Amino acid sequence: MSKQVAIIGGGVIGMASAYALVRAGHQVTLVERQTQPGLETSFANGGQLSYRYVSPLPDAGVPLKAIAWMLQGASAPLQFRPRLSSEQWQWCLSFLAACRRSVNRRNGGHLLRLALYSQAVLQQWREQDGLEGFAWKRNGKLVVYRSSSTFAAAAGKIASGDEQRALSVDECLALEPALGDVADKLAGGIFSVSDETADCYLFCQVLEQRLQASGHYRRLHDQVTGTHREGSRIKALSLASGSALAADEIILAAGNGSQAIATPLGIKLGLYPLKGYSLSLPAANGAGCPRISVTDFDRKMVYARLGGQLRVAAMVDIGARDAGIDPRRMRVLRAHCQDTFPRAGHYPDAREWAGQRPSTATGTPLLGATPYDNFWLNVGHGSLGFTLACASGQILAELIGGAASPIDLTGLRAG
Ligand SMILES: Cc1cc2nc3c(=O)[nH]c(=O)nc-3n(C[C@H](O)[C@H](O)[C@H](O)COP(=O)(O)OP(=O)(O)OC[C@H]3O[C@@H](n4cnc5c(N)ncnc54)[C@H](O)[C@@H]3O)c2cc1C
């Protein structure tokens, strides 16, 4: 049966949910406070559809590393600024509780299940609907290691099969000649054959065009300011424009804006914004600019060729005051990038960006039902929102249609 579904938020998570719902025959109204979809955290992220590298941030050893990183200043991959905020301290305590090998493995398994399903859903949408125009490529992901001990440890963890291969430095260079300028600093690499890259903002735009053309979708440029409850249901959403939006079912997919809507309903999401940065530079022709997706493991930086540009993304700032660009962090990002790929493109023309990952302390998103009969969550995708968006949207569409989730949701539900 076709339902009227309201979605709060037009980032990649809200857009993928809308697309999956319209495909399943529902009518969707999406409320987005910005003028277009995909302008907040989904705008200039790393572009990685990192289906096989989904290990959550909290892990054994991270608290010790975080102390070393605090001493390292602006060049550290992770910066922590303590604030007088109960929200920050509660999140940090839950994060520390998740910093155990067993918990990391368990949550990594939940993320892997969701990520592999996401790859299958995107493949279905691309093949059946001819989705294109978002710089999508499946040419694998090469993770390079500067330290031989971390490389040896990573190589030891590769499961048998053809999906991942450990490569010598020479083999890394044969695969990606642009690494030639740092060859003497590398210990080796792990290549995941089937990982993909794409432009997340363009993906949101492509979904928007398809949705508008479907005749079963409308987008309101407005802000959700509250909810009208009636017993165990949410009857309508109040909007900043003064009107109300009624719907049979409501999905909360408002990224960092989600908690403000959930709190008055008594729903704790435990989200915290983790800031990161990116650079997008016009790619040079020739061998100086990487063609495949490269991750610099020790510097925690990702590189993706998205059409005519190279996207570089990195860093986690916990406790940043706002979403603005910290010039010291951006200088480090530029320097690291220029040092690794000096001939990748024209650095003075690089576009700078900062975004805030809507993150749970465990690194796993919150999908599905809430205590309210018609109010659903699709939030907390942290550093993997683009990777996980198609699966998360499809799962919500199945649940709203009254079917069972297509994958086991253990570890991926609220509460
Ligand atoms: C530096 C960096 C690099 C990253 N790299 C990758 C990567 O390589 N691969 C990957 O998979 N992920 C990556 N991510 C993570 C990914 O970008 C996020 O997980 C994803 O964009 C989150 O999507 P979202 O839809 O939940 O949030 P958003 O994109 O922020 O969308 C939420 C939307 O809700 C709207 N909204 C909020 N409140 C309201 C309200 N009250 N009313 C109406 N609208 C509202 C906002 O305007 C916004 O558009 C990266 C993130 C960063 C910061």
Coordinates of C-alpha atoms in Angstrom, one line a residue, residues 177-342:
P177 CA 52.5 5.4 -10.7
A178 CA 51.6 8.8 -9.1
L179 CA 53.0 7.3 -5.8
G180 CA 56.5 7.5 -7.4
D181 CA 57.4 10.7 -5.4
V182 CA 56.9 8.9 -2.1
A183 CA 58.1 5.4 -3.0
D184 CA 61.1 5.5 -0.7
K185 CA 58.8 6.3 2.3
L186 CA 56.4 3.4 1.7
A187 CA 56.5 -0.1 3.2
G188 CA 53.7 -1.7 1.0
G189 CA 50.0 -1.6 0.4
I190 CA 46.7 -3.5 0.5
F191 CA 44.6 -3.4 -2.6
S192 CA 40.8 -4.0 -2.4
V193 CA 39.7 -4.7 -5.9
S194 CA 36.0 -3.9 -5.8
D195 CA 35.8 -0.7 -3.8
E196 CA 34.4 2.4 -5.5
T197 CA 34.5 6.1 -5.5
A198 CA 32.0 8.8 -6.5
D199 CA 31.0 12.4 -5.9
C200 CA 28.5 12.5 -3.0
Y201 CA 27.1 15.9 -3.8
L202 CA 26.5 15.0 -7.5
F203 CA 24.9 11.8 -6.3
C204 CA 22.4 13.8 -4.2
Q205 CA 21.7 16.0 -7.3
V206 CA 21.2 13.0 -9.6
L207 CA 18.7 11.5 -7.1
E208 CA 16.9 14.8 -6.8
Q209 CA 16.5 15.1 -10.6
R210 CA 15.2 11.5 -10.8
L211 CA 12.9 12.1 -7.9
Q212 CA 11.5 15.3 -9.3
A213 CA 10.9 13.5 -12.6
S214 CA 9.0 10.7 -10.9
G215 CA 5.9 12.8 -10.0
H216 CA 5.8 11.1 -6.5
Y217 CA 8.2 13.5 -4.7
R218 CA 8.3 17.1 -3.6
R219 CA 11.0 19.0 -1.7
L220 CA 10.1 21.8 0.7
H221 CA 12.8 24.4 1.4
D222 CA 11.9 24.8 5.1
Q223 CA 13.2 23.9 8.5
V224 CA 11.5 21.4 10.8
T225 CA 11.1 23.1 14.2
G226 CA 9.0 20.5 16.1
T227 CA 6.5 17.7 16.1
H228 CA 2.8 17.3 16.9
R229 CA 2.2 14.1 18.9
E230 CA -1.1 12.2 19.2
G231 CA -0.8 9.2 21.5
S232 CA 2.0 7.0 20.2
R233 CA 2.0 8.7 16.7
I234 CA 3.6 11.8 15.3
K235 CA 0.7 13.5 13.6
A236 CA 2.6 16.3 11.8
L237 CA 5.8 18.3 11.7
S238 CA 5.9 22.0 12.4
L239 CA 7.9 24.1 10.0
A240 CA 9.7 27.4 10.3
S241 CA 7.5 28.9 7.6
G242 CA 4.5 28.5 10.1
S243 CA 2.8 25.6 8.3
A244 CA 2.5 22.0 9.4
L245 CA 3.2 18.9 7.4
A246 CA 1.1 15.8 8.1
A247 CA 2.3 12.3 7.0
D248 CA 1.6 8.6 7.5
E249 CA 5.3 7.9 8.3
I250 CA 8.2 10.2 9.2
I251 CA 11.9 9.5 8.8
L252 CA 14.5 11.5 10.7
A253 CA 17.6 11.9 8.5
A254 CA 18.7 15.4 9.6
G255 CA 22.4 14.5 10.3
N256 CA 23.7 16.9 12.9
G257 CA 20.3 18.5 13.2
S258 CA 18.6 15.3 14.3
Q259 CA 19.1 15.5 18.0
A260 CA 17.3 18.8 18.3
I261 CA 14.2 17.1 16.8
A262 CA 14.5 13.9 18.7
T263 CA 15.2 15.3 22.2
P264 CA 11.6 16.8 22.8
L265 CA 10.3 13.3 21.9
G266 CA 12.4 11.8 24.6
I267 CA 14.7 10.0 22.1
K268 CA 18.4 10.0 22.9
L269 CA 20.6 9.6 19.8
G270 CA 24.0 10.2 21.4
L271 CA 25.3 12.0 18.2
Y272 CA 28.3 14.3 18.2
P273 CA 29.7 16.2 15.3
L274 CA 33.3 15.2 14.3
K275 CA 34.8 17.8 12.1
G276 CA 36.9 16.9 9.1
Y277 CA 38.5 18.7 6.1
S278 CA 38.8 18.3 2.4
L279 CA 40.6 19.9 -0.6
S280 CA 39.4 19.6 -4.2
L281 CA 42.0 20.5 -6.8
P282 CA 41.7 20.5 -10.6
A283 CA 43.5 17.3 -11.6
A284 CA 46.6 17.5 -13.8
N285 CA 46.8 15.4 -16.9
G286 CA 49.6 12.8 -16.9
A287 CA 50.9 10.4 -14.3
G288 CA 51.2 12.9 -11.3
C289 CA 47.6 12.6 -10.2
P290 CA 46.4 9.3 -8.8
R291 CA 43.8 7.5 -10.9
I292 CA 42.7 4.9 -8.3
S293 CA 41.5 5.6 -4.8
V294 CA 44.5 5.8 -2.4
T295 CA 44.4 5.9 1.4
D296 CA 47.6 7.0 3.3
F297 CA 47.1 4.8 6.4
D298 CA 49.6 6.5 8.7
R299 CA 48.4 10.0 7.9
K300 CA 44.8 8.9 7.8
M301 CA 44.2 10.7 4.5
V302 CA 42.1 9.5 1.5
Y303 CA 42.5 10.5 -2.1
A304 CA 39.9 10.0 -4.9
R305 CA 39.9 11.1 -8.5
L306 CA 36.3 12.4 -9.0
G307 CA 36.0 13.4 -12.7
G308 CA 38.4 16.2 -13.4
Q309 CA 39.3 16.8 -9.8
L310 CA 41.3 15.2 -7.0
R311 CA 39.5 15.1 -3.7
V312 CA 41.6 14.8 -0.6
A313 CA 40.0 14.3 2.8
A314 CA 41.3 13.8 6.3
M315 CA 41.3 14.6 10.0
V316 CA 39.0 14.3 13.0
D317 CA 38.4 17.3 15.3
I318 CA 36.5 16.4 18.5
G319 CA 35.2 19.6 20.2
A320 CA 35.4 22.1 17.4
R321 CA 33.3 25.1 18.1
D322 CA 31.7 25.3 14.7
A323 CA 31.8 23.9 11.2
G324 CA 34.4 26.6 10.0
I325 CA 37.8 25.9 8.4
D326 CA 40.7 26.0 10.9
P327 CA 43.5 27.5 8.8
R328 CA 46.2 25.6 10.7
R329 CA 44.6 22.2 10.0
M330 CA 44.1 23.2 6.3
R331 CA 47.8 24.1 6.0
V332 CA 48.7 20.7 7.2
L333 CA 46.3 19.0 4.9
R334 CA 47.7 20.9 1.9
A335 CA 51.3 20.2 2.9
H336 CA 50.7 16.5 3.4
C337 CA 48.9 16.3 0.0
Q338 CA 51.5 18.3 -1.8
D339 CA 54.3 16.2 -0.3
T340 CA 52.7 12.9 -1.4
F341 CA 51.4 14.0 -4.8
P342 CA 53.4 17.2 -5.8

